Coordinates of C-alpha atoms in Angstrom, one line a residue:
X1 CA -94.8 -3.7 -0.2
X2 CA -95.6 -2.9 -4.0
X3 CA -92.5 -3.8 -6.1
X4 CA -92.7 -0.4 -7.8
X5 CA -92.2 1.1 -4.5
X6 CA -89.2 -0.8 -3.3
X7 CA -87.5 -0.4 -6.9
X8 CA -88.1 3.3 -6.4
X9 CA -86.4 3.3 -2.9
X10 CA -83.5 1.6 -4.6
X11 CA -82.9 4.0 -6.7
X12 CA -82.6 6.7 -4.5
X13 CA -79.9 4.5 -3.0
X14 CA -78.1 3.9 -5.9
X15 CA -78.6 7.7 -6.3
X16 CA -77.2 8.8 -3.5
X17 CA -74.6 6.3 -3.3
X18 CA -73.5 7.6 -7.1
X19 CA -73.5 11.0 -5.6
X20 CA -71.5 10.0 -3.2
X21 CA -68.9 8.4 -5.2
X22 CA -68.8 11.1 -7.2
X23 CA -68.3 13.4 -4.6
X24 CA -65.6 11.3 -3.5
X25 CA -64.0 10.8 -6.8
X26 CA -64.2 14.6 -7.3
X27 CA -62.3 15.6 -4.0
X28 CA -59.9 12.4 -5.1
X29 CA -59.5 14.3 -8.5
X30 CA -58.7 17.5 -6.4
X31 CA -56.6 16.5 -4.0
X32 CA -54.4 14.4 -6.5
X33 CA -54.2 17.7 -8.3
X34 CA -52.8 19.7 -5.3
X35 CA -50.5 17.4 -4.3
X36 CA -49.1 17.2 -7.8
X37 CA -48.9 20.6 -7.8
X38 CA -47.3 20.8 -4.5
X39 CA -44.7 17.8 -5.9
X40 CA -43.8 20.0 -8.7
X41 CA -42.9 23.2 -6.6
X42 CA -40.9 20.8 -4.2
X43 CA -39.5 19.5 -7.3
X44 CA -38.7 22.6 -8.9
X45 CA -37.4 24.0 -5.6
X46 CA -35.5 21.0 -5.3
X47 CA -33.9 21.3 -8.8
X48 CA -33.3 25.0 -8.4
X49 CA -31.3 24.6 -4.9
X50 CA -29.5 21.8 -7.0
X51 CA -28.5 24.0 -9.4
X52 CA -27.4 26.5 -7.0
X53 CA -25.5 24.3 -5.5
X54 CA -24.2 22.8 -8.5
X55 CA -23.1 26.9 -10.0
X56 CA -21.5 26.8 -6.0
X57 CA -19.5 23.6 -7.1
X58 CA -18.2 25.5 -10.3
X59 CA -17.6 28.9 -8.1
X60 CA -15.4 26.8 -6.4
X61 CA -13.9 24.9 -9.2
X62 CA -13.2 28.1 -10.7
X63 CA -11.9 29.3 -7.1
X64 CA -9.4 26.4 -8.0
X65 CA -8.4 27.8 -11.2
X66 CA -7.7 30.8 -9.9
X67 CA -4.1 32.0 -9.2
X68 CA -3.5 32.1 -5.7
X69 CA -1.8 35.1 -4.1
X70 CA 1.9 33.4 -4.8
X71 CA 0.9 32.6 -8.3
X72 CA -0.1 36.9 -8.9
X73 CA 3.2 37.5 -7.2
X74 CA 5.0 35.5 -9.7
X75 CA 2.9 36.6 -12.7
X76 CA 3.9 40.0 -11.6
X77 CA 7.3 39.2 -11.7
X78 CA 6.8 37.8 -14.4
X79 CA 5.6 40.4 -16.4
X80 CA 7.6 43.3 -14.5
X81 CA 10.5 44.3 -16.1
X82 CA 13.9 42.7 -15.0
X83 CA 15.6 45.6 -13.1
X84 CA 13.0 45.5 -10.7
X85 CA 13.7 41.8 -9.6
X86 CA 16.5 42.8 -7.2
X87 CA 17.3 40.8 -4.3
X88 CA 16.0 42.1 -1.4
X89 CA 19.4 42.4 0.5
X90 CA 21.0 44.5 -2.2
X91 CA 20.8 48.2 -1.9
X92 CA 22.5 50.3 -4.5
X93 CA 22.8 53.5 -2.3
X94 CA 25.2 56.1 -3.1
X95 CA 24.8 56.0 -6.9
X96 CA 25.4 59.3 -8.9
X97 CA 21.6 60.0 -9.9
X98 CA 22.7 59.9 -13.7
X99 CA 23.9 56.6 -13.5
X100 CA 21.3 54.9 -11.8
X101 CA 20.0 52.6 -15.0
X102 CA 23.4 51.6 -14.9
X103 CA 22.9 50.0 -11.7
X104 CA 20.4 46.7 -12.6
X105 CA 21.0 43.2 -12.9
X106 CA 21.0 41.9 -16.4
X107 CA 18.9 38.9 -17.7
X108 CA 21.3 36.4 -15.3
X109 CA 21.0 38.5 -12.3
X110 CA 24.5 40.2 -13.2
X111 CA 26.2 43.6 -12.5
X112 CA 28.5 45.1 -15.2
X113 CA 31.1 47.3 -13.5
X114 CA 31.3 50.6 -15.1
X115 CA 34.4 51.2 -16.4
X116 CA 36.5 47.8 -16.7
X117 CA 33.2 46.0 -18.2
X118 CA 33.6 43.1 -15.5
X119 CA 30.8 41.4 -14.4
X120 CA 30.1 40.0 -11.2
X121 CA 26.4 38.6 -9.4
X122 CA 24.4 41.6 -8.6
X123 CA 24.3 40.7 -5.1
X124 CA 28.0 41.8 -4.5
X125 CA 27.0 45.2 -5.0
X126 CA 27.6 47.3 -1.8
X127 CA 28.3 44.2 0.0
X128 CA 31.7 46.4 1.5
X129 CA 34.1 44.5 -0.6
X130 CA 35.8 45.3 -3.5
X131 CA 34.8 43.5 -6.8
X132 CA 35.6 45.3 -9.5
X133 CA 38.9 47.0 -10.1
X134 CA 37.2 50.6 -11.1
X135 CA 35.4 50.0 -7.6
X136 CA 32.1 51.0 -9.1
X137 CA 30.1 48.5 -7.1
X138 CA 30.6 49.6 -4.1
X139 CA 29.2 53.2 -4.0
X140 CA 27.5 53.3 -0.9
X141 CA 30.0 51.6 1.2
X142 CA 33.7 53.0 2.5
X143 CA 35.5 49.8 1.1
X144 CA 36.6 51.5 -1.9
X145 CA 38.2 54.6 -3.2
X146 CA 35.2 56.2 -4.6
X147 CA 32.3 58.9 -4.3
X148 CA 29.2 58.9 -2.7
X149 CA 26.0 60.8 -3.6
X150 CA 23.4 61.7 -1.1
X151 CA 20.0 60.2 -1.8
X152 CA 18.3 63.3 -1.3
X153 CA 19.7 66.3 -3.2
X154 CA 18.6 70.0 -2.8
X155 CA 17.1 71.4 -6.0
X156 CA 18.9 74.1 -8.5
X157 CA 22.4 73.4 -6.5
X158 CA 25.0 71.2 -7.3
X159 CA 25.2 67.7 -6.5
X160 CA 26.2 66.8 -2.9
X161 CA 29.0 64.2 -3.4
X162 CA 31.5 62.8 -0.3
X163 CA 34.4 61.0 -0.9
X164 CA 33.5 57.0 -0.1
X165 CA 35.8 57.4 3.3
X166 CA 33.2 59.8 4.8
X167 CA 30.3 56.9 4.5
X168 CA 29.4 55.5 7.7
X169 CA 32.0 57.5 9.8
X170 CA 29.7 58.9 12.4
X171 CA 29.6 62.5 11.0
X172 CA 26.2 63.7 9.1
X173 CA 27.4 65.0 5.4
X174 CA 24.3 64.6 3.9
X175 CA 21.3 66.3 4.8
X176 CA 19.2 63.5 4.8
X177 CA 22.0 61.3 6.5
X178 CA 22.2 59.1 4.0
X179 CA 25.9 58.6 4.3
X180 CA 25.2 57.8 7.9
X181 CA 23.2 54.2 7.5
X182 CA 24.7 52.4 9.8
X183 CA 23.2 55.2 12.5
X184 CA 26.9 54.7 14.6
X185 CA 28.5 57.4 16.0
X186 CA 32.0 58.3 15.9
X187 CA 34.2 56.8 18.4
X188 CA 34.6 58.9 21.5
X189 CA 32.6 62.1 19.8
X190 CA 36.1 62.4 17.4
X191 CA 35.7 65.1 14.9
X192 CA 38.0 65.1 12.0
X193 CA 40.3 67.8 12.4
X194 CA 39.2 69.1 8.1
X195 CA 35.4 70.2 9.5
X196 CA 34.5 73.3 11.1
X197 CA 33.3 72.2 14.7
X198 CA 30.3 74.3 14.4
X199 CA 29.0 72.4 11.6
X200 CA 29.0 69.0 12.7
X201 CA 26.5 66.8 13.6
X202 CA 26.8 63.3 15.0
X203 CA 25.1 60.0 14.1
X204 CA 22.0 58.9 13.9
X205 CA 21.4 62.1 11.6
X206 CA 18.2 63.2 11.2
X207 CA 16.7 64.5 7.7
X208 CA 17.0 68.3 7.2
X209 CA 17.1 68.8 3.9
X210 CA 13.3 70.5 3.8
X211 CA 14.6 72.9 6.6
X212 CA 17.4 73.2 4.1
X213 CA 15.3 73.9 1.2
X214 CA 13.3 76.6 3.0
X215 CA 16.0 78.1 4.4
X216 CA 17.1 78.0 0.3
X217 CA 13.7 80.3 -0.4
X218 CA 14.3 82.7 2.3
X219 CA 18.0 83.3 0.7
X220 CA 16.4 83.6 -2.3
X221 CA 14.4 86.4 -1.1
X222 CA 17.2 88.3 0.7
X223 CA 18.9 87.8 -2.4
X224 CA 16.4 89.9 -4.3
X225 CA 16.9 92.5 -1.6
X226 CA 20.4 92.8 -1.1
X227 CA 21.0 93.6 -5.0
X228 CA 18.5 96.4 -4.7
X229 CA 21.3 97.6 -2.1
X230 CA 23.9 97.3 -4.2
X231 CA 24.1 100.6 -6.2
X232 CA 26.6 101.7 -3.2
X233 CA 29.1 99.7 -3.8
X234 CA 29.5 99.7 -7.8
X235 CA 29.6 103.8 -7.6
X236 CA 32.6 103.1 -5.3
X237 CA 34.1 101.4 -7.3
X238 CA 33.1 103.5 -10.8
X239 CA 36.5 105.0 -11.0
X240 CA 39.0 102.2 -9.7
X241 CA 41.8 101.0 -11.9
X242 CA 42.0 97.7 -11.2
X243 CA 38.3 96.9 -10.2
X244 CA 39.1 92.8 -10.8
X245 CA 41.2 92.9 -7.3
X246 CA 38.0 93.5 -5.9
X247 CA 35.6 90.8 -7.2
X248 CA 33.2 91.5 -10.4
X249 CA 33.2 95.1 -11.3
X250 CA 35.1 95.8 -8.1
X251 CA 31.5 95.3 -6.1
X252 CA 33.6 94.3 -3.0
X253 CA 36.2 97.6 -3.1
X254 CA 33.6 99.0 -0.4
X255 CA 34.4 96.7 2.0
X256 CA 38.4 97.4 1.9
X257 CA 37.8 100.9 3.0
X258 CA 36.5 99.6 6.9
X259 CA 37.6 97.7 9.6
X260 CA 35.1 95.3 11.2
X261 CA 35.1 94.6 14.9
X262 CA 34.5 91.1 15.8
X263 CA 34.3 90.1 19.7
X264 CA 34.5 86.7 21.8
X265 CA 34.8 85.8 25.6
X266 CA 39.0 86.0 25.5
X267 CA 39.4 87.9 22.1
X268 CA 38.9 91.0 20.0
X269 CA 38.9 90.8 16.2
X270 CA 39.5 93.3 13.6
X271 CA 38.4 92.5 10.1
X272 CA 39.7 94.7 7.5
X273 CA 38.9 92.7 4.0
X274 CA 41.7 93.1 1.6
X275 CA 44.2 94.8 4.1
X276 CA 44.3 93.0 7.4
X277 CA 43.0 90.8 10.2
X278 CA 44.2 90.9 14.0
X279 CA 43.4 89.6 17.2
X280 CA 44.1 91.0 20.1
X281 CA 44.4 89.7 24.0
X282 CA 44.0 92.8 26.2
X283 CA 46.8 93.3 28.0
X284 CA 48.9 90.4 25.6
X285 CA 50.5 91.2 21.8
X286 CA 47.8 91.1 18.8
X287 CA 48.5 89.0 16.4
X288 CA 48.5 89.1 12.7
X289 CA 45.9 86.8 10.9
X290 CA 46.5 87.5 7.5
X291 CA 47.7 90.9 5.2
X292 CA 47.8 89.6 2.0
X293 CA 45.0 88.6 0.1
X294 CA 44.1 86.3 -2.7
X295 CA 41.1 85.2 -4.0
X296 CA 40.3 81.5 -4.2
X297 CA 36.9 81.3 -5.6
X298 CA 34.6 84.1 -7.2
X299 CA 32.5 82.3 -9.4
X300 CA 28.6 81.0 -8.9
X301 CA 28.2 83.3 -6.3
X302 CA 30.9 81.7 -4.4
X303 CA 33.4 84.3 -3.0
X304 CA 36.2 83.4 -0.7
X305 CA 39.1 85.6 0.1
X306 CA 42.3 84.2 1.6
X307 CA 44.5 86.5 4.1
X308 CA 48.1 85.0 4.1
X309 CA 51.1 86.2 6.0
X310 CA 50.0 86.5 9.4
X311 CA 52.3 85.8 12.1
X312 CA 54.3 82.4 12.8
X313 CA 54.4 82.6 16.4
X314 CA 53.2 78.9 18.1
X315 CA 52.0 77.7 14.9
X316 CA 53.0 74.3 13.7
X317 CA 56.3 74.3 11.1
X318 CA 56.6 78.0 11.2
X319 CA 53.7 78.4 8.8
X320 CA 51.7 82.2 9.2
X321 CA 48.8 82.4 10.1
X322 CA 46.0 82.4 7.7
X323 CA 42.2 83.7 7.3
X324 CA 39.8 82.9 5.0
X325 CA 37.0 85.3 4.2
X326 CA 33.5 83.7 3.1
X327 CA 31.3 86.3 1.7
X328 CA 27.8 85.6 2.3
X329 CA 24.6 87.6 0.9
X330 CA 23.0 89.5 3.6
X331 CA 21.6 93.1 3.9
X332 CA 24.2 94.7 6.3
X333 CA 28.1 94.3 6.3
X334 CA 29.2 92.3 9.6
X335 CA 31.2 89.2 10.1
X336 CA 28.5 86.8 11.3
X337 CA 31.4 84.4 12.9
X338 CA 35.1 84.0 13.0
X339 CA 36.8 80.9 14.8
X340 CA 39.9 78.8 14.6
X341 CA 38.9 76.0 12.2
X342 CA 42.6 74.8 12.2
X343 CA 45.9 75.1 14.1
X344 CA 46.6 79.3 13.0
X345 CA 44.1 78.9 10.3
X346 CA 40.6 80.7 10.5
X347 CA 37.3 80.8 8.9
X348 CA 35.6 83.9 8.7
X349 CA 32.0 84.0 7.5
X350 CA 31.1 87.8 6.6
X351 CA 27.4 89.1 5.4
X352 CA 27.1 91.6 2.8
X353 CA 24.8 92.9 -0.2
X354 CA 27.5 92.6 -2.4
X355 CA 27.8 89.0 -2.6
X356 CA 23.9 88.5 -3.0

């Protein structure tokens, strides 16, 4: 074969080899670029993941730095006024609302007796033992000779306050029952003689304050209506020489001109205000329950008339029978209830517009 043909064939072979090498190198370069890009992406993802994990670790560290619930509570207690840091076993019940600010522990957790100024641990307040010389450390128990103020009070009325010996005696005196916080009934249902039987409620007590407030609202309506009915009572006493004997401006004088009948299963009563009160048991003898009248209260809408000088038969120490008439605001004149509260002592509730 001629030399030029042989050279031409070698040239084509070399050219093909060169082209193949170029294609291979190009493919390698392209593959390297793709792999490099993928590697960079994976690396970036790894970095991002690491940074995210790092943030989580920082958050975990920051959580460690955050105060726990206990620390938060301690911080709140440190920021709260000292008087809020009360021992949970201490209950300052029975305190006069006007004195409540005086029943807070000082910085040393001591209580200062209100009058004697003696200092005692605050945990000894209402612990059922008299520590203060003035008994002011026991407003909510019957341990000392003091006063108990009911927790709930009726708006626009005088504060309801009891002798301390009525605390936890089993009888509900406060409308919310706060005086009977032990919720223990009296032994054998004993009722103190100085309290009207019909009004007694035993422990455990109900909270009747809201009902009482509602009743007071209804009473206010009756008061307004009753005042409109007072004109005949005022006219009746217009020329009376001694008006004061019959209440303000003689407003109750008209009642003294009439007797009112009240009947029970056993007795028939005649209530003649300012004149006489009698009890009749047919066919037995009628007894006088009072015939001499004296005002015991006629201020602030509280009208109490005492009728003394009644019969002494079967009464202790020969003392005559006596009646106490409580005049209540009402839309007509009538005896609401009459009962013997104590031996030979009678309580009468009387409704009349004159008391409005």
